[in-house]
Tab-separated table of C-alpha atoms and ligand atoms in Angstrom:
chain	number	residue	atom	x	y	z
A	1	UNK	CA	6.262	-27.901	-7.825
A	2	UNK	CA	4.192	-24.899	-6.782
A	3	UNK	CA	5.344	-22.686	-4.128
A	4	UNK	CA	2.030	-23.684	-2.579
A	5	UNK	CA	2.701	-27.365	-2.667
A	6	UNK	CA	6.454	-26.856	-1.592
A	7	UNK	CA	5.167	-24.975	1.457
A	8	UNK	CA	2.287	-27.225	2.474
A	9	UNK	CA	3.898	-27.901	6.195
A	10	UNK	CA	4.108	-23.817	6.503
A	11	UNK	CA	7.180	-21.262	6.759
A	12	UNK	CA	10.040	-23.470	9.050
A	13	UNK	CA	13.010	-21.874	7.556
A	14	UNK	CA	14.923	-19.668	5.133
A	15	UNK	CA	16.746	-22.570	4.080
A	16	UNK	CA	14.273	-24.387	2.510
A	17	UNK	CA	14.064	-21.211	-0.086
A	18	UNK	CA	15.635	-21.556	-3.456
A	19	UNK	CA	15.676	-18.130	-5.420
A	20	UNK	CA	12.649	-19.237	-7.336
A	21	UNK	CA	10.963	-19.561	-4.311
A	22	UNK	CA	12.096	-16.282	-2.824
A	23	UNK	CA	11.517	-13.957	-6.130
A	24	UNK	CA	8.095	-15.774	-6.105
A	25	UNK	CA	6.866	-14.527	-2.978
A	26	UNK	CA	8.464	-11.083	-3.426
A	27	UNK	CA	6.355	-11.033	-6.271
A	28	UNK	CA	3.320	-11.995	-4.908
A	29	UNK	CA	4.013	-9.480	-1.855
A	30	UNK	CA	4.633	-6.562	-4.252
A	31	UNK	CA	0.965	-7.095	-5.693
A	32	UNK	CA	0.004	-6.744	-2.185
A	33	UNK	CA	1.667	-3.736	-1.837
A	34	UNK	CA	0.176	-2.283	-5.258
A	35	UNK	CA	-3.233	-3.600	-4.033
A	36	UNK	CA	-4.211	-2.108	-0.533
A	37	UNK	CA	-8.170	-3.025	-1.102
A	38	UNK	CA	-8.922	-5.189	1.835
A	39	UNK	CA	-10.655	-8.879	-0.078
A	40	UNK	CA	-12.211	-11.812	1.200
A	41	UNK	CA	-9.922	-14.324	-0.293
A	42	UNK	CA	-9.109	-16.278	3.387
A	43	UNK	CA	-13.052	-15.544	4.157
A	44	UNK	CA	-14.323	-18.462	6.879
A	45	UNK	CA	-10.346	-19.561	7.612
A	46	UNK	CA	-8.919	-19.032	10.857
A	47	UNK	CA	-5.331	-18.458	11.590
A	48	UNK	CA	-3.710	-19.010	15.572
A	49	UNK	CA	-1.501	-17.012	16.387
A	50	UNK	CA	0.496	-18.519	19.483
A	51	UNK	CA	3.123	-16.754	21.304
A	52	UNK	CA	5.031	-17.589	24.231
A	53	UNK	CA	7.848	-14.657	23.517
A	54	UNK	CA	6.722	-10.893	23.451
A	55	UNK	CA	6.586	-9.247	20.217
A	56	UNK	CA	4.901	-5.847	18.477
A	57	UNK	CA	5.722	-5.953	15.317
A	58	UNK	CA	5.248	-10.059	14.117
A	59	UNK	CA	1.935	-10.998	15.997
A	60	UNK	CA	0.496	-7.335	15.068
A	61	UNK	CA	1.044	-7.497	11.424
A	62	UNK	CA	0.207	-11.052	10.761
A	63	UNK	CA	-3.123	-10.539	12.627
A	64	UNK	CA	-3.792	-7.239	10.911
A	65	UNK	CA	-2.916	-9.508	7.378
A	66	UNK	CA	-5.428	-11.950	8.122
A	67	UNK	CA	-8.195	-9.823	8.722
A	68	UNK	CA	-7.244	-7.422	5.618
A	69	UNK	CA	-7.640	-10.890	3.752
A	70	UNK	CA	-11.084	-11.564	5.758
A	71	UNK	CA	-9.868	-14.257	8.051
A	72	UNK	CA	-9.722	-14.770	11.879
A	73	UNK	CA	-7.372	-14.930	14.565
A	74	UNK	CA	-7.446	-16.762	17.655
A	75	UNK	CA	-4.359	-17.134	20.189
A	76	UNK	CA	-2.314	-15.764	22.696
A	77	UNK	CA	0.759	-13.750	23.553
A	78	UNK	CA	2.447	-15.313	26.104
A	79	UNK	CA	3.081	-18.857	27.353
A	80	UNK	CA	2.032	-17.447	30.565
A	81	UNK	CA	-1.748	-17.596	29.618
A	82	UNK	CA	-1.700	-20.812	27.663
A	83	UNK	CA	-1.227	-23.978	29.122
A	84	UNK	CA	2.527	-23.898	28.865
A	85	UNK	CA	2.474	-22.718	32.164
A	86	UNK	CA	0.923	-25.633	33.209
A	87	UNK	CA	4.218	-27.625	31.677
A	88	UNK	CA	2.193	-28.414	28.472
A	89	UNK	CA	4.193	-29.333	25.975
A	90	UNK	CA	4.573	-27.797	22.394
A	91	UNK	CA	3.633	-31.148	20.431
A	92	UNK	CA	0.555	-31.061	22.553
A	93	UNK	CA	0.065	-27.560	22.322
A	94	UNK	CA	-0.165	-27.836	18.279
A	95	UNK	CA	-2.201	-31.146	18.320
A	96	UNK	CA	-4.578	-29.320	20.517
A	97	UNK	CA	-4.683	-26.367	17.898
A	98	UNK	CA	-4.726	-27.514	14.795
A	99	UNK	CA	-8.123	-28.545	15.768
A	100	UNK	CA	-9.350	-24.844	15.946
A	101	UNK	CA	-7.811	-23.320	12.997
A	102	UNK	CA	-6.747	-23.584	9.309
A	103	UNK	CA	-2.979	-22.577	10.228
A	104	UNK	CA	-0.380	-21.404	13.357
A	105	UNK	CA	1.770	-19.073	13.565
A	106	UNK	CA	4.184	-19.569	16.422
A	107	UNK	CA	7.198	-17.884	18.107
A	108	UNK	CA	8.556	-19.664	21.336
A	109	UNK	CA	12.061	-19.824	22.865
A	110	UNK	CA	13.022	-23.356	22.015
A	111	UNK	CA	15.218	-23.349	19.078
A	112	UNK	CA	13.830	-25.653	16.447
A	113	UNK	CA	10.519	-25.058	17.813
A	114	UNK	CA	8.884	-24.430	14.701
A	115	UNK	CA	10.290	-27.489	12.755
A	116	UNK	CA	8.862	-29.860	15.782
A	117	UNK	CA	5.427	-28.272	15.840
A	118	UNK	CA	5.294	-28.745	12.183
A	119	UNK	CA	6.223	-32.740	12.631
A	120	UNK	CA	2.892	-32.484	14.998
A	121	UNK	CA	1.021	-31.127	12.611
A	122	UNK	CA	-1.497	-31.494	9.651
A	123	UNK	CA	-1.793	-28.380	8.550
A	124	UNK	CA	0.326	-25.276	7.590
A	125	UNK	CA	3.189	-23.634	10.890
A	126	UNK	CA	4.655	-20.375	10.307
A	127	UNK	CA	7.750	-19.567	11.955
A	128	UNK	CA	7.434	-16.175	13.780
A	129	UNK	CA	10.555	-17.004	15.686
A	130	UNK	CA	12.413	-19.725	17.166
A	131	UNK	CA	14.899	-18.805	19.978
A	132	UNK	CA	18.244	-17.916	18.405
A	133	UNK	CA	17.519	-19.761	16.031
A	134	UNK	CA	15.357	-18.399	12.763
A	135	UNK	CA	12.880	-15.856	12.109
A	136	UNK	CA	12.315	-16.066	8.347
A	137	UNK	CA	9.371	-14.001	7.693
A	138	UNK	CA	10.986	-10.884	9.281
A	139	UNK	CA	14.069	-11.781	6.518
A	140	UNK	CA	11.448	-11.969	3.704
A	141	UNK	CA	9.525	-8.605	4.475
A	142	UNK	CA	13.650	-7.299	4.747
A	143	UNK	CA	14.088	-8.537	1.404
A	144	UNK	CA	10.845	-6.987	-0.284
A	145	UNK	CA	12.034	-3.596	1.897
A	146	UNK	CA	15.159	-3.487	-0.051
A	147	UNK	CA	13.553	-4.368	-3.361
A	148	UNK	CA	11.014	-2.075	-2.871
A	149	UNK	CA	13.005	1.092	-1.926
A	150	UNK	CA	14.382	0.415	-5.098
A	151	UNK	CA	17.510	-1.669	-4.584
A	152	UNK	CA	18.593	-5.110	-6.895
A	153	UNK	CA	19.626	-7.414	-4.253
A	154	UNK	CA	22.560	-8.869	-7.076
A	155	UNK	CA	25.623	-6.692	-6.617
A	156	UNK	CA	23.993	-5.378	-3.097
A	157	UNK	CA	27.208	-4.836	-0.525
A	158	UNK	CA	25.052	-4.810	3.091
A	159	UNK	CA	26.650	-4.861	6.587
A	160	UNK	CA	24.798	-6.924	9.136
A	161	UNK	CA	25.730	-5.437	12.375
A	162	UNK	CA	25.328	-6.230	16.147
A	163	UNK	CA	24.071	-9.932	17.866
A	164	UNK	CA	25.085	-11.998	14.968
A	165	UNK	CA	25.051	-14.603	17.655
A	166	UNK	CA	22.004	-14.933	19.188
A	167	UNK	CA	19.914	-12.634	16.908
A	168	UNK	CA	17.372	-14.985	15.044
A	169	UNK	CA	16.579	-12.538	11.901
A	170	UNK	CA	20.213	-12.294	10.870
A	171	UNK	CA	20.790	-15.366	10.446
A	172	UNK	CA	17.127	-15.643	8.469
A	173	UNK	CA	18.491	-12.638	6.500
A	174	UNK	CA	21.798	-13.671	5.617
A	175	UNK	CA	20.624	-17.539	4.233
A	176	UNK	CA	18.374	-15.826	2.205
A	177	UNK	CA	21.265	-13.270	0.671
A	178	UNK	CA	23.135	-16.425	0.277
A	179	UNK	CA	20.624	-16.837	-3.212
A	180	UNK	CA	21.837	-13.840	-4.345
A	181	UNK	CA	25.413	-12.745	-5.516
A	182	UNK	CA	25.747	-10.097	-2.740
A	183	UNK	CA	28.585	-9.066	-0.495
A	184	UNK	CA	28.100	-9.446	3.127
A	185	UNK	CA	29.981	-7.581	6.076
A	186	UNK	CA	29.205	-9.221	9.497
A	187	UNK	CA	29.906	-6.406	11.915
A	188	UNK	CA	29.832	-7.767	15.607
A	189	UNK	CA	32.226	-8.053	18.594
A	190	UNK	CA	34.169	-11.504	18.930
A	191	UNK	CA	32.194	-12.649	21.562
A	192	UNK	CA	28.523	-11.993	19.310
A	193	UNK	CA	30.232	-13.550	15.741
A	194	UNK	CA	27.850	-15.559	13.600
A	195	UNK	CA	28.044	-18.901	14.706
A	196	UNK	CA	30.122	-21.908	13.100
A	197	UNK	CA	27.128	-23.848	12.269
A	198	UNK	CA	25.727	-20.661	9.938
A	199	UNK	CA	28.761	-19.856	8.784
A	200	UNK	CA	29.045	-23.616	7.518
A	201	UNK	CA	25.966	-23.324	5.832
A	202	UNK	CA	26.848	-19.961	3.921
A	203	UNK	CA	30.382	-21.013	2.853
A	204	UNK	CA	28.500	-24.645	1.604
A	205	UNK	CA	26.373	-21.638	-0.396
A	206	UNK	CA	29.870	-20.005	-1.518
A	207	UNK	CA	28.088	-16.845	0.109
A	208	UNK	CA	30.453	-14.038	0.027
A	209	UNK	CA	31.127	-12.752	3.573
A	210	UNK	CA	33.591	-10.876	5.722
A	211	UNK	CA	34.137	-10.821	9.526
A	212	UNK	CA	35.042	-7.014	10.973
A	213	UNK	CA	34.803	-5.832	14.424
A	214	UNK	CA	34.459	-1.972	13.534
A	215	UNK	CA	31.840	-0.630	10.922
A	216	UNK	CA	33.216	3.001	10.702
A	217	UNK	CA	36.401	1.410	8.330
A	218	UNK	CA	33.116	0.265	5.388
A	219	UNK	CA	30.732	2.800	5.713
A	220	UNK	CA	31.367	4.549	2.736
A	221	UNK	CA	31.197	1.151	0.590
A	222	UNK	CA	27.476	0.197	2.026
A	223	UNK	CA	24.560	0.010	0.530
A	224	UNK	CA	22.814	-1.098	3.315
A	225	UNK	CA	23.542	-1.504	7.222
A	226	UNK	CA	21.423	-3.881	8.960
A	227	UNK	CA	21.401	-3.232	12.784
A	228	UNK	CA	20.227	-5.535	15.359
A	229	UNK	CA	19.612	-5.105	19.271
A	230	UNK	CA	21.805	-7.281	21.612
A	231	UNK	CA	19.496	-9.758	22.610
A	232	UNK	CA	19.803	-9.180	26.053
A	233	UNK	CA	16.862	-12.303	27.227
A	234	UNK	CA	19.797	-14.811	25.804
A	235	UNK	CA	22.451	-14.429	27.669
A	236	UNK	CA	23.062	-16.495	30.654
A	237	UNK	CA	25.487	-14.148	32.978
A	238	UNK	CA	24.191	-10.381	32.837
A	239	UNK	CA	28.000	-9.034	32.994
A	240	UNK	CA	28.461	-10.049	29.955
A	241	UNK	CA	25.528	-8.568	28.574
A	242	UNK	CA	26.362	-5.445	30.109
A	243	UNK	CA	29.976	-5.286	28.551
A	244	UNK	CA	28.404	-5.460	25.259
A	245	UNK	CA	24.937	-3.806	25.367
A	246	UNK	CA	26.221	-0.124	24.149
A	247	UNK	CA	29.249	-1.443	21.678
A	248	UNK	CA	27.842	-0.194	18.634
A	249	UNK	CA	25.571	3.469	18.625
A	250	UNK	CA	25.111	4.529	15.111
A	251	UNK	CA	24.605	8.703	15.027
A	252	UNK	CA	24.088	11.187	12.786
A	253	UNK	CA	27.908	11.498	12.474
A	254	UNK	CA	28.464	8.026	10.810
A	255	UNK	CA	25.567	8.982	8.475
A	256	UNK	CA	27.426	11.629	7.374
A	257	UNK	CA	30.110	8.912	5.651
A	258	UNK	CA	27.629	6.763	3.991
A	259	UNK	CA	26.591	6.953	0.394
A	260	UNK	CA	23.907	9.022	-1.235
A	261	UNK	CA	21.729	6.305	-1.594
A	262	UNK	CA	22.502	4.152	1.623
A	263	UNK	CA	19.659	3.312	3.411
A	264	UNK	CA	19.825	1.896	7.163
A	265	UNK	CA	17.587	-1.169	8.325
A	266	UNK	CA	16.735	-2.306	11.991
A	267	UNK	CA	13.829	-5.372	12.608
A	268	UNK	CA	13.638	-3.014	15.457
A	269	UNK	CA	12.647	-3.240	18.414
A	270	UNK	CA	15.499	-1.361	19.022
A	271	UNK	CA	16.985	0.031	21.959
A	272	UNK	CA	20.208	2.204	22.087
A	273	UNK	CA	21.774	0.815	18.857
A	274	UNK	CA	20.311	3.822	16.391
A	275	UNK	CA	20.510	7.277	17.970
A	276	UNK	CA	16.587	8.398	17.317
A	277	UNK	CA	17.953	12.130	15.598
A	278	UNK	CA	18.300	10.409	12.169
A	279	UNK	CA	15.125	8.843	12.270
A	280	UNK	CA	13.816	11.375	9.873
A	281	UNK	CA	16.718	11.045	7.564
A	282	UNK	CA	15.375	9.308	4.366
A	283	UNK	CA	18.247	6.917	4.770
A	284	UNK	CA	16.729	5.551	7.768
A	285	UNK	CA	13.801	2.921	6.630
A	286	UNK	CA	13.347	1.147	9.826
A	287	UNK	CA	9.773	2.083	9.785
A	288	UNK	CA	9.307	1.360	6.249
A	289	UNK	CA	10.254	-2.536	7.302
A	290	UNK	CA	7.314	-2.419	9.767
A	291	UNK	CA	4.877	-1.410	6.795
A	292	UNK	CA	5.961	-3.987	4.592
A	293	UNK	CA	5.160	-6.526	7.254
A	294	UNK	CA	1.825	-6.440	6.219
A	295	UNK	CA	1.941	-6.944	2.606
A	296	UNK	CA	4.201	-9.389	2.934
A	297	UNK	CA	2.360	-11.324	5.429
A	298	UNK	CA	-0.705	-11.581	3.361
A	299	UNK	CA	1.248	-12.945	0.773
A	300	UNK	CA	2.493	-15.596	2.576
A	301	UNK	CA	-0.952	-16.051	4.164
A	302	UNK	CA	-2.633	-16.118	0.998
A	303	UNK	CA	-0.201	-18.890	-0.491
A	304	UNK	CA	-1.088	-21.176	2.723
A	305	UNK	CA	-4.332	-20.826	3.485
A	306	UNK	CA	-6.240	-19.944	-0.036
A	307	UNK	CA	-8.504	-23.206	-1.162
B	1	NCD	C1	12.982	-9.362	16.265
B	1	NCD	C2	12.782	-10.716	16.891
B	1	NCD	O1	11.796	-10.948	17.598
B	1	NCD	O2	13.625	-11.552	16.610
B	1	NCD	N1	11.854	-8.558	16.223
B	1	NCD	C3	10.965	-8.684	15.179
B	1	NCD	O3	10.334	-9.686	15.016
B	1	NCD	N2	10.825	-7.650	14.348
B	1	NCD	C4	14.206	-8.650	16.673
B	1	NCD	C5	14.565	-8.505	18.124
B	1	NCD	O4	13.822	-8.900	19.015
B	1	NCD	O5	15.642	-7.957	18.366
């Protein structure tokens, strides 16, 4: 089966990606890298882009894909301006859509959110971000980051640092890795440890993965360090949040330890979790994630949408 056939209900999760499926679209995203000439292939389609959470980075660069391709974009970006507010629900909300465009992108709070508008509808959902849950797109522009700053992701040893809890694009990340043979460090406080339910699905993978509290002991071994913010908007009692918000600050200092050739990733936004001084260090290639967004994007776009 085609990756276009596979993928005919949209982008739902980074489960449903075998390696095939994942070196596919890295391919297809690396032509779009090579290829910056704006085209017309998605000429006359129109994507909606539907938001109810905030977000820079995810609505920005799969708008600016579309129109690079020669599509449109209709949508919002918050609930607050769609009827949500008025307690419509999302099954609704997508019925109503699909009417007015040739595919949806969506990000919303509801865990699962993605998977249930897809159920509603009849033509392609991407997954921009489903509570705590997923946020596989973000993973897949991570993956063509690595890959493209010239890393093999066989034999990669990353550290996946901060909310492993709530923190949707780790766990989009690491189900992904789990294709490759790849040695993970989760690096979190107890309370903000990958949950049982992913961990269940990356031992069923035989993923290989270790728990640690403190990065500073593995910095020299890393390859990669993937930082996340706390996800502040998911906890329920704000003490909590506030015991944990500044837990992890990487500096200047720890880059010091780290390899010649480590490089240090962020899905950003980010807040006080990277101190801004090495942003200029050629190690740090959290902007470079933000510009392979767009290639990546089109890619995807171009495998849903294109007659
Ligand atoms: C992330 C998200 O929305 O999950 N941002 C993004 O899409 N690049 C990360 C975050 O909000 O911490």
């Amino acid at each position: 089966m085609s990756f276009k056939e596979k993928f005919r209900e949209g982008i739902i999760s980074a489960k449903d990606f075998s390696r095939e499926d994942i070196d596919y679209i890295l391919k297809k995203a690396k032509e779009m890298v090579q290829n910056k000439k704006n085209s017309e292939l998605l000429k006359g389609k129109i994507l909606a882009t539907l938001f109810f959470e905030p977000s820079t980075r995810t609505r920005l660069s799969f708008e600016s894909a579309m129109h690079r391709l020669g599509g449109r974009i209709i949508g919002f970006h918050s609930g607050d301006v769609s009827s949500a507010k008025k307690g419509e629900s999302i099954a609704d909300t997508i019925r109503t859509v699909e009417n007015y465009s040739d595919g949806i992108v969506i990000r919303h709070n509801l865990e699962g959110s993605a998977r249930l508008a897809s159920k509603f509808a009849k033509i392609p959902i991407v997954n921009a971000g489903s509570g705590s849950g997923e946020h596989p797109t973000q993973a897949l522009l991570d993956l063509l980051t690595i890959t493209e700053e010239g890393r093999k992701l066989d034999g990669l040893n990353i550290g996946i640092m901060g909310d492993l809890k709530f923190g949707r694009t780790v766990h989009s990340l690491s189900i992904l890795l789990s294709n490759y043979d790849v040695n993970i460090y989760f690096i979190s406080p107890k309370e903000l440890m990958m949950r049982n339910r992913d961990k269940d699905f990356l031992r069923q993978r035989q993923a290989k993965y270790k728990e640690i509290e403190k990065y500073r002991d593995i910095l020299n071994i890393l390859d990669v360090l993937y930082i996340t913010r706390i996800q502040k908007e998911r906890f329920a009692d704000v003490e909590e949040y506030d015991r944990v918000k500044n837990i992890y600050v990487f500096t200047k200092k720890d880059l010091k330890e780290t390899k010649d050739d480590f490089k240090i990733m962020h899905p950003l936004p980010r807040v006080t979790e990277i101190s801004p001084d090495i942003d200029d260090s050629p190690k740090a290639i959290y902007f470079k994630q933000t510009y392979y967004g767009v290639p990546m994007r089109k890619a995807i776009l171009a495998e849903l949408l294109s007659d």
